[in-house]
């Protein structure tokens, strides 16, 4: 039996996928919490091929951050040595429409989990290390660029406000209760497993489907928005590395380079020999009431203390996502030709 047991909330999300794969490779026994769904198959795509073999090794538990009793039961059954809190209503635009739900899951859900861990640790005498998925969105209307661990938070949307709450709860559990608790302040990170309603995946998926005649147009919001985009597979390494240090701390994880939504469009459509101007239109309903100022991270501390650095460039990331979405579009085309409809 492995001496390392990890419990991941948000296991069905993008980062849950890459983190569980990394921990399995490190010899961990990996457990994940997933929400119950009436839909079958589950709304999230299931891993295939080698990824499916890895996913089959994860022990799944039905649970919800909003159910503190269920969380306690899972923690005392699993007896984790490390807990990674990745679960969240993580879509910023949605948080403007659903601020109370977002705050309840992101802020109170994190507190439910921290309380369950504290009680388990105190009752069992076993140490549990905790990782909180904090976000660059907490910097919001940032007073400086690039942002580092010492940049003040000035959140600009309900999601970011809730993440600031969860951030400080994590710091407080470290300082008041002596929990080994770390915040990873991660900038945008993407992959072929990114949700389809985030701008990178929305663009790469649309470019591939347009190329194959499965879609005619792509409707977007703010094309001038800039982000510091990295690869999720790189960023989950930093999460794990934080929990392997001698002492807990908070770390910015970023590439230090920004690109605009236009750059993304040029990259993705360009790879397929298409001119995005022929397909993209703007819908003002996709513009956000406010945007953060230029979010660009200074990951010097992570580089110095963790030895972490991003490996995948923006161009390679876009290439990887376009390639995966083209393969998915080809599968979709084959199914359509065989008479299957979505
Ligand atoms: P994601 O793909 O949206 O995954 C979120 C996960 O949380 C999903 O598994 C979702 O389950 C689960 N979840 C939502 N509400 C829940 C609840 N009430 N109880 C239990 N599980 C719940 O997000 P991600 O991109 O992997 O990001 C992971 C974490 O990092 C999130 O906390 C996000 O806010 C944070 N973060 C992400 C980025 C980024 O660029 N990706 C940057 C900074 C911080 P379902 O499958 O059932 O929906
Ligand atoms: O938007 C603009 C939009 O939704 C990026 C989450 O993982 O990273 C993510 O949040 C930019 C914004 O990501 C569309 O206005 C234009 O400026 O892909 P996004 P996000 O809001 O940066 C942070 C770090 C997190 O923590 C979050 O959990 O793209 N944009 N047109 C659009 N965005 C979307 N979604 N859809 C559009 O049509």
Short mmCIF file of C-alpha atoms and ligand atoms in Angstrom, two decimals:
data_model
loop_
_atom_site.label_atom_id
_atom_site.label_comp_id
_atom_site.label_asym_id
_atom_site.label_seq_id
_atom_site.Cartn_x
_atom_site.Cartn_y
_atom_site.Cartn_z
CA UNK A 1 0.00 0.00 0.00
CA UNK A 2 1.27 3.52 -0.85
CA UNK A 3 2.35 5.72 2.05
CA UNK A 4 1.01 8.74 0.12
CA UNK A 5 -2.73 9.10 -0.25
CA UNK A 6 -4.11 12.10 -2.10
CA UNK A 7 -7.70 13.30 -2.10
CA UNK A 8 -8.65 15.63 -4.97
CA UNK A 9 -11.83 17.68 -5.07
CA UNK A 10 -12.82 18.68 -8.62
CA UNK A 11 -11.42 15.41 -10.01
CA UNK A 12 -13.62 15.65 -13.13
CA UNK A 13 -12.22 19.07 -14.06
CA UNK A 14 -9.24 19.92 -16.24
CA UNK A 15 -6.69 20.14 -13.40
CA UNK A 16 -8.13 17.11 -11.60
CA UNK A 17 -7.30 15.07 -14.68
CA UNK A 18 -3.67 16.21 -15.00
CA UNK A 19 -2.99 16.20 -11.26
CA UNK A 20 -4.35 12.69 -10.75
CA UNK A 21 -2.21 11.45 -13.63
CA UNK A 22 0.89 13.04 -12.09
CA UNK A 23 0.19 11.66 -8.61
CA UNK A 24 -0.42 8.16 -9.95
CA UNK A 25 2.95 8.36 -11.71
CA UNK A 26 4.51 9.31 -8.38
CA UNK A 27 3.07 6.14 -6.78
CA UNK A 28 0.25 7.80 -4.85
CA UNK A 29 -3.02 6.17 -4.00
CA UNK A 30 -5.41 8.72 -5.55
CA UNK A 31 -8.98 9.43 -4.47
CA UNK A 32 -11.30 11.94 -6.09
CA UNK A 33 -14.57 13.58 -5.13
CA UNK A 34 -17.11 13.97 -7.92
CA UNK A 35 -20.63 15.36 -7.88
CA UNK A 36 -23.51 13.03 -8.48
CA UNK A 37 -25.16 13.48 -11.86
CA UNK A 38 -28.46 12.23 -13.22
CA UNK A 39 -27.06 12.34 -16.73
CA UNK A 40 -25.49 9.27 -18.21
CA UNK A 41 -22.88 9.38 -19.57
CA UNK A 42 -21.59 12.11 -17.23
CA UNK A 43 -21.58 15.61 -18.75
CA UNK A 44 -17.75 15.71 -18.73
CA UNK A 45 -15.97 13.62 -21.39
CA UNK A 46 -14.47 10.41 -20.03
CA UNK A 47 -10.73 9.83 -20.65
CA UNK A 48 -9.83 7.42 -23.46
CA UNK A 49 -6.83 5.15 -24.26
CA UNK A 50 -3.88 5.38 -21.84
CA UNK A 51 -5.72 8.17 -19.99
CA UNK A 52 -8.62 5.81 -19.34
CA UNK A 53 -6.26 3.25 -17.80
CA UNK A 54 -4.89 5.92 -15.44
CA UNK A 55 -8.37 7.22 -14.60
CA UNK A 56 -9.48 3.69 -13.72
CA UNK A 57 -6.92 3.66 -10.92
CA UNK A 58 -8.57 6.65 -9.20
CA UNK A 59 -10.97 5.81 -6.37
CA UNK A 60 -14.08 7.91 -6.85
CA UNK A 61 -16.34 9.19 -4.07
CA UNK A 62 -19.63 10.96 -4.60
CA UNK A 63 -19.54 14.23 -2.70
CA UNK A 64 -20.04 17.98 -2.82
CA UNK A 65 -18.19 20.89 -1.23
CA UNK A 66 -21.58 22.07 -0.02
CA UNK A 67 -22.12 18.92 2.05
CA UNK A 68 -19.86 19.21 5.13
CA UNK A 69 -21.04 15.93 6.64
CA UNK A 70 -20.29 14.01 3.46
CA UNK A 71 -16.83 15.63 3.28
CA UNK A 72 -16.06 14.48 6.85
CA UNK A 73 -17.15 10.95 6.04
CA UNK A 74 -14.99 10.80 2.92
CA UNK A 75 -11.94 12.20 4.72
CA UNK A 76 -12.17 9.78 7.62
CA UNK A 77 -12.61 6.85 5.20
CA UNK A 78 -9.81 7.87 2.83
CA UNK A 79 -7.34 9.09 5.50
CA UNK A 80 -5.51 11.36 3.04
CA UNK A 81 -1.98 12.62 3.57
CA UNK A 82 -2.57 15.39 1.02
CA UNK A 83 -5.79 17.16 -0.01
CA UNK A 84 -5.98 19.22 -3.21
CA UNK A 85 -8.99 21.53 -3.33
CA UNK A 86 -9.63 22.06 -7.04
CA UNK A 87 -13.44 22.11 -6.95
CA UNK A 88 -15.08 25.41 -7.83
CA UNK A 89 -17.66 27.19 -9.94
CA UNK A 90 -14.68 28.42 -11.93
CA UNK A 91 -16.29 30.40 -14.77
CA UNK A 92 -15.88 34.14 -14.27
CA UNK A 93 -18.73 35.27 -16.56
CA UNK A 94 -21.09 32.83 -14.81
CA UNK A 95 -20.09 34.30 -11.46
CA UNK A 96 -21.52 37.69 -12.52
CA UNK A 97 -24.82 35.95 -13.24
CA UNK A 98 -24.75 33.64 -10.18
CA UNK A 99 -22.72 35.41 -7.49
CA UNK A 100 -24.32 33.78 -4.46
CA UNK A 101 -23.95 30.23 -5.75
CA UNK A 102 -20.35 30.97 -6.79
CA UNK A 103 -19.47 32.42 -3.39
CA UNK A 104 -21.16 29.55 -1.58
CA UNK A 105 -19.19 26.88 -3.46
CA UNK A 106 -15.86 28.69 -3.69
CA UNK A 107 -15.71 30.39 -0.29
CA UNK A 108 -17.94 28.33 2.04
CA UNK A 109 -17.10 25.08 0.25
CA UNK A 110 -13.39 25.64 0.97
CA UNK A 111 -14.20 26.42 4.60
CA UNK A 112 -16.28 23.23 4.88
CA UNK A 113 -13.30 21.26 3.63
CA UNK A 114 -10.78 23.00 5.90
CA UNK A 115 -12.96 22.34 8.94
CA UNK A 116 -13.33 18.67 8.02
CA UNK A 117 -9.54 18.37 7.65
CA UNK A 118 -8.82 20.17 10.94
CA UNK A 119 -11.20 17.91 12.88
CA UNK A 120 -9.84 14.78 11.22
CA UNK A 121 -6.25 15.82 11.96
CA UNK A 122 -7.04 16.65 15.60
CA UNK A 123 -8.98 13.42 16.16
CA UNK A 124 -6.49 11.12 14.38
CA UNK A 125 -3.22 12.88 15.16
CA UNK A 126 -2.25 12.48 11.47
CA UNK A 127 -0.88 15.41 9.48
CA UNK A 128 -2.79 16.38 6.34
CA UNK A 129 -1.26 18.78 3.81
CA UNK A 130 -3.68 21.08 2.01
CA UNK A 131 -3.50 22.78 -1.39
CA UNK A 132 -5.91 25.58 -2.28
CA UNK A 133 -6.50 26.47 -5.93
CA UNK A 134 -6.21 30.25 -5.72
CA UNK A 135 -6.34 32.41 -8.80
CA UNK A 136 -4.65 35.36 -10.54
CA UNK A 137 -8.17 36.80 -10.76
CA UNK A 138 -7.70 37.81 -7.10
CA UNK A 139 -5.31 40.58 -8.29
CA UNK A 140 -8.08 42.03 -10.49
CA UNK A 141 -7.49 45.77 -10.79
CA UNK A 142 -3.84 45.15 -10.02
CA UNK A 143 -1.66 47.98 -8.76
CA UNK A 144 1.41 46.59 -10.54
CA UNK A 145 2.48 44.36 -13.42
CA UNK A 146 3.77 41.71 -13.18
CA UNK A 147 2.04 40.54 -10.01
CA UNK A 148 3.83 38.56 -7.30
CA UNK A 149 2.89 37.10 -3.90
CA UNK A 150 3.22 40.58 -2.36
CA UNK A 151 0.86 42.35 -4.80
CA UNK A 152 -2.35 43.43 -2.99
CA UNK A 153 -5.61 41.75 -4.04
CA UNK A 154 -8.23 43.91 -5.72
CA UNK A 155 -10.79 41.36 -7.07
CA UNK A 156 -13.14 42.51 -9.86
CA UNK A 157 -15.79 39.79 -10.06
CA UNK A 158 -17.77 37.56 -7.68
CA UNK A 159 -15.58 34.53 -8.46
CA UNK A 160 -12.42 36.43 -7.56
CA UNK A 161 -13.97 37.86 -4.36
CA UNK A 162 -14.85 34.32 -3.25
CA UNK A 163 -11.34 33.08 -4.10
CA UNK A 164 -9.88 35.87 -1.94
CA UNK A 165 -12.01 34.62 0.96
CA UNK A 166 -10.78 31.04 0.42
CA UNK A 167 -7.19 32.30 0.11
CA UNK A 168 -7.31 34.02 3.50
CA UNK A 169 -9.05 31.08 5.16
CA UNK A 170 -6.19 28.90 3.93
CA UNK A 171 -3.60 31.32 5.35
CA UNK A 172 -5.55 31.46 8.59
CA UNK A 173 -5.70 27.70 8.99
CA UNK A 174 -1.94 27.68 8.54
CA UNK A 175 -1.29 30.43 11.08
CA UNK A 176 -4.04 29.76 13.65
CA UNK A 177 -4.30 25.96 13.55
CA UNK A 178 -0.84 24.99 12.31
CA UNK A 179 -2.16 23.24 9.19
CA UNK A 180 0.34 22.64 6.38
CA UNK A 181 -1.70 24.72 3.94
CA UNK A 182 -0.54 26.37 0.68
CA UNK A 183 -2.15 28.67 -1.86
CA UNK A 184 -1.15 28.26 -5.48
CA UNK A 185 -1.98 31.57 -7.18
CA UNK A 186 -2.29 30.19 -10.68
CA UNK A 187 -2.65 32.20 -13.85
CA UNK A 188 -4.75 30.86 -16.73
CA UNK A 189 -3.73 27.37 -17.73
CA UNK A 190 -5.27 25.45 -20.59
CA UNK A 191 -5.18 22.11 -22.36
CA UNK A 192 -7.26 19.88 -24.64
CA UNK A 193 -9.27 19.09 -21.47
CA UNK A 194 -10.21 22.72 -20.84
CA UNK A 195 -13.97 23.33 -20.57
CA UNK A 196 -15.52 24.33 -23.90
CA UNK A 197 -16.83 27.68 -22.58
CA UNK A 198 -13.38 29.12 -21.75
CA UNK A 199 -12.00 31.28 -24.50
CA UNK A 200 -8.97 29.15 -25.53
CA UNK A 201 -10.94 25.95 -25.97
CA UNK A 202 -13.91 27.78 -27.47
CA UNK A 203 -11.57 29.11 -30.16
CA UNK A 204 -9.58 25.93 -30.89
CA UNK A 205 -12.74 23.82 -30.99
CA UNK A 206 -14.52 26.27 -33.29
CA UNK A 207 -11.52 26.58 -35.63
CA UNK A 208 -11.38 22.78 -36.01
CA UNK A 209 -15.15 22.42 -36.51
CA UNK A 210 -15.23 25.30 -39.03
CA UNK A 211 -12.37 23.68 -40.94
CA UNK A 212 -14.44 20.49 -41.29
CA UNK A 213 -17.69 22.29 -42.11
CA UNK A 214 -19.36 21.40 -38.79
CA UNK A 215 -19.77 25.04 -37.68
CA UNK A 216 -20.17 28.32 -39.56
CA UNK A 217 -19.42 31.09 -37.10
CA UNK A 218 -17.69 31.79 -33.80
CA UNK A 219 -19.31 34.30 -31.45
CA UNK A 220 -16.95 35.97 -28.96
CA UNK A 221 -16.76 38.89 -26.54
CA UNK A 222 -13.69 41.03 -25.84
CA UNK A 223 -10.94 40.32 -28.38
CA UNK A 224 -8.54 42.79 -26.75
CA UNK A 225 -8.44 40.88 -23.46
CA UNK A 226 -4.97 39.65 -22.56
CA UNK A 227 -4.00 36.75 -20.32
CA UNK A 228 -0.88 34.96 -19.14
CA UNK A 229 -1.68 31.52 -20.60
CA UNK A 230 0.22 28.33 -19.73
CA UNK A 231 -0.27 24.57 -20.00
CA UNK A 232 -2.26 22.79 -17.25
CA UNK A 233 0.09 19.78 -17.33
CA UNK A 234 2.96 22.07 -16.24
CA UNK A 235 0.93 23.84 -13.56
CA UNK A 236 -0.20 20.74 -11.65
CA UNK A 237 3.47 19.92 -11.01
CA UNK A 238 3.77 23.16 -9.05
CA UNK A 239 0.72 22.20 -6.94
CA UNK A 240 2.38 18.96 -5.94
CA UNK A 241 5.80 20.56 -5.40
CA UNK A 242 4.29 23.07 -2.94
CA UNK A 243 3.18 20.24 -0.68
CA UNK A 244 6.65 18.60 -0.77
CA UNK A 245 8.43 21.60 0.79
CA UNK A 246 9.67 21.70 4.39
CA UNK A 247 7.28 24.54 5.23
CA UNK A 248 3.98 25.71 3.71
CA UNK A 249 3.88 28.93 1.67
CA UNK A 250 1.94 30.66 -1.12
CA UNK A 251 3.23 30.78 -4.70
CA UNK A 252 2.44 32.58 -7.95
CA UNK A 253 2.51 30.17 -10.90
CA UNK A 254 2.65 31.82 -14.33
CA UNK A 255 4.62 32.10 -17.55
CA UNK A 256 5.29 35.84 -17.25
CA UNK A 257 4.11 36.42 -20.85
CA UNK A 258 0.75 37.71 -22.02
CA UNK A 259 -1.16 37.25 -25.26
CA UNK A 260 -4.45 38.64 -26.47
CA UNK A 261 -7.58 36.82 -27.63
CA UNK A 262 -6.64 38.08 -31.12
CA UNK A 263 -3.27 36.30 -30.82
CA UNK A 264 -5.16 33.12 -29.97
CA UNK A 265 -7.39 33.55 -33.01
CA UNK A 266 -4.40 34.16 -35.28
CA UNK A 267 -2.62 31.10 -33.89
CA UNK A 268 -5.53 28.64 -33.95
CA UNK A 269 -7.14 29.60 -37.28
CA UNK A 270 -3.71 30.15 -38.86
CA UNK A 271 -2.67 26.57 -38.08
CA UNK A 272 -5.66 25.37 -40.11
CA UNK A 273 -5.04 27.76 -43.00
CA UNK A 274 -8.10 29.88 -42.14
CA UNK A 275 -8.54 33.65 -41.69
CA UNK A 276 -10.55 34.17 -38.49
CA UNK A 277 -11.92 37.53 -39.72
CA UNK A 278 -14.17 35.52 -42.07
CA UNK A 279 -15.87 33.64 -39.20
CA UNK A 280 -15.76 35.61 -35.94
CA UNK A 281 -18.47 37.97 -34.79
CA UNK A 282 -18.90 39.86 -31.53
CA UNK A 283 -21.86 39.57 -29.20
CA UNK A 284 -21.95 42.30 -26.58
CA UNK A 285 -23.63 39.91 -24.13
CA UNK A 286 -20.27 38.14 -23.88
CA UNK A 287 -18.53 41.33 -22.72
CA UNK A 288 -18.00 41.37 -18.95
CA UNK A 289 -19.09 44.32 -16.80
CA UNK A 290 -15.42 44.80 -15.81
CA UNK A 291 -12.19 43.03 -16.69
CA UNK A 292 -9.00 42.75 -14.64
CA UNK A 293 -6.11 45.00 -15.62
CA UNK A 294 -3.19 43.33 -17.35
CA UNK A 295 -2.70 40.02 -15.51
CA UNK A 296 0.85 38.80 -15.88
CA UNK A 297 2.56 36.74 -13.19
CA UNK A 298 6.02 36.91 -11.67
CA UNK A 299 6.72 33.28 -10.70
CA UNK A 300 10.22 33.98 -9.29
CA UNK A 301 9.42 32.41 -5.91
CA UNK A 302 8.14 29.20 -7.50
CA UNK A 303 11.20 29.10 -9.74
CA UNK A 304 13.58 29.70 -6.81
CA UNK A 305 12.00 27.57 -4.09
CA UNK A 306 10.24 24.83 -6.05
CA UNK A 307 12.54 24.70 -9.04
CA UNK A 308 9.37 25.03 -11.14
CA UNK A 309 9.22 26.49 -14.62
CA UNK A 310 6.75 26.33 -17.47
CA UNK A 311 7.84 24.02 -20.29
CA UNK A 312 5.11 24.44 -22.90
CA UNK A 313 5.09 27.73 -24.86
CA UNK A 314 1.95 29.57 -25.95
CA UNK A 315 2.48 28.48 -29.58
CA UNK A 316 2.90 24.81 -28.58
CA UNK A 317 -0.15 25.00 -26.32
CA UNK A 318 -2.33 26.34 -29.14
CA UNK A 319 -0.93 23.69 -31.48
CA UNK A 320 -1.69 20.91 -28.97
CA UNK A 321 -5.26 22.13 -28.47
CA UNK A 322 -5.98 22.59 -32.18
CA UNK A 323 -4.64 19.13 -32.93
CA UNK A 324 -6.83 17.51 -30.26
CA UNK A 325 -9.92 19.46 -31.37
CA UNK A 326 -9.30 18.55 -35.01
CA UNK A 327 -9.20 14.86 -34.04
CA UNK A 328 -12.45 15.34 -32.06
CA UNK A 329 -14.07 17.12 -35.02
CA UNK A 330 -13.05 14.25 -37.33
CA UNK A 331 -14.71 11.77 -34.94
CA UNK A 332 -17.82 13.96 -34.91
CA UNK A 333 -17.83 14.07 -38.71
CA UNK A 334 -17.51 10.27 -38.93
CA UNK A 335 -20.44 9.79 -36.55
CA UNK A 336 -22.56 12.27 -38.52
CA UNK A 337 -21.75 10.48 -41.77
CA UNK A 338 -22.86 7.21 -40.12
CA UNK A 339 -26.20 8.80 -39.22
CA UNK A 340 -25.63 9.57 -35.54
CA UNK A 341 -26.80 12.98 -34.28
CA UNK A 342 -25.54 14.72 -31.14
P1 LIG B 1 -12.87 23.09 -13.85
O1 LIG B 1 -12.42 22.33 -15.06
O2 LIG B 1 -14.00 24.05 -13.95
O3 LIG B 1 -13.19 22.00 -12.72
C1 LIG B 1 -13.91 22.34 -11.56
C2 LIG B 1 -14.25 21.08 -10.83
O4 LIG B 1 -14.99 21.42 -9.65
C3 LIG B 1 -15.13 20.10 -11.62
O5 LIG B 1 -14.68 18.79 -11.33
C4 LIG B 1 -16.50 20.32 -11.01
O6 LIG B 1 -17.36 19.19 -11.09
C5 LIG B 1 -16.11 20.55 -9.56
N1 LIG B 1 -17.15 21.18 -8.74
C6 LIG B 1 -17.85 22.30 -9.01
N2 LIG B 1 -18.68 22.59 -7.99
C7 LIG B 1 -18.52 21.60 -7.06
C8 LIG B 1 -19.08 21.32 -5.81
N3 LIG B 1 -20.04 22.11 -5.28
N4 LIG B 1 -18.66 20.25 -5.12
C9 LIG B 1 -17.72 19.42 -5.64
N5 LIG B 1 -17.15 19.62 -6.84
C10 LIG B 1 -17.54 20.70 -7.54
O7 LIG B 1 -11.63 23.91 -13.23
P2 LIG B 1 -10.05 23.74 -13.50
O8 LIG B 1 -9.68 24.57 -14.67
O9 LIG B 1 -9.71 22.31 -13.43
O10 LIG B 1 -9.48 24.51 -12.23
C11 LIG B 1 -9.27 23.83 -11.00
C12 LIG B 1 -9.30 24.85 -9.87
O11 LIG B 1 -8.31 25.84 -10.08
C13 LIG B 1 -10.61 25.61 -9.72
O12 LIG B 1 -10.81 25.83 -8.34
C14 LIG B 1 -10.35 26.93 -10.41
O13 LIG B 1 -11.17 27.94 -9.85
C15 LIG B 1 -8.89 27.13 -10.08
N6 LIG B 1 -8.11 27.90 -11.05
C16 LIG B 1 -8.13 27.54 -12.37
C17 LIG B 1 -7.35 28.22 -13.26
C18 LIG B 1 -7.31 27.84 -14.72
O14 LIG B 1 -6.84 28.66 -15.53
N7 LIG B 1 -7.74 26.63 -15.09
C19 LIG B 1 -6.53 29.29 -12.81
C20 LIG B 1 -6.54 29.60 -11.46
C21 LIG B 1 -7.32 28.90 -10.58
P3 LIG B 1 -18.38 18.94 -12.34
O15 LIG B 1 -17.58 18.17 -13.35
O16 LIG B 1 -19.47 18.15 -11.71
O17 LIG B 1 -18.81 20.28 -12.82
O1 LIG B 2 -11.69 34.33 -20.38
C1 LIG B 2 -12.30 36.94 -22.93
C2 LIG B 2 -12.86 37.18 -21.55
O2 LIG B 2 -13.28 32.62 -19.52
C3 LIG B 2 -10.45 34.87 -20.78
C4 LIG B 2 -10.74 30.56 -15.22
O3 LIG B 2 -10.05 29.34 -15.27
O4 LIG B 2 -8.71 31.80 -15.58
C5 LIG B 2 -10.01 31.58 -16.09
O5 LIG B 2 -10.79 32.76 -16.09
C6 LIG B 2 -10.66 36.21 -21.47
C7 LIG B 2 -11.59 37.15 -20.72
O6 LIG B 2 -10.94 32.80 -18.58
C8 LIG B 2 -14.91 35.25 -24.78
O7 LIG B 2 -13.55 38.42 -21.48
C9 LIG B 2 -13.59 36.96 -25.07
O8 LIG B 2 -11.02 38.44 -20.66
O9 LIG B 2 -11.24 31.87 -20.81
P1 LIG B 2 -11.84 32.82 -19.86
P2 LIG B 2 -10.82 33.79 -17.32
O10 LIG B 2 -12.00 34.64 -17.14
O11 LIG B 2 -9.50 34.47 -17.43
C10 LIG B 2 -8.66 32.33 -14.23
C11 LIG B 2 -7.22 32.48 -13.82
C12 LIG B 2 -9.47 31.52 -13.28
O12 LIG B 2 -9.15 31.41 -12.10
C13 LIG B 2 -10.81 31.04 -13.77
O13 LIG B 2 -11.28 29.97 -12.97
O14 LIG B 2 -11.27 35.98 -22.71
N1 LIG B 2 -13.29 36.42 -23.87
N2 LIG B 2 -14.59 36.28 -25.64
C14 LIG B 2 -14.08 35.36 -23.65
N3 LIG B 2 -14.12 34.49 -22.63
C15 LIG B 2 -15.05 33.48 -22.71
N4 LIG B 2 -15.13 32.57 -21.71
N5 LIG B 2 -15.89 33.35 -23.79
C16 LIG B 2 -15.87 34.20 -24.85
O15 LIG B 2 -16.62 34.07 -25.80
#
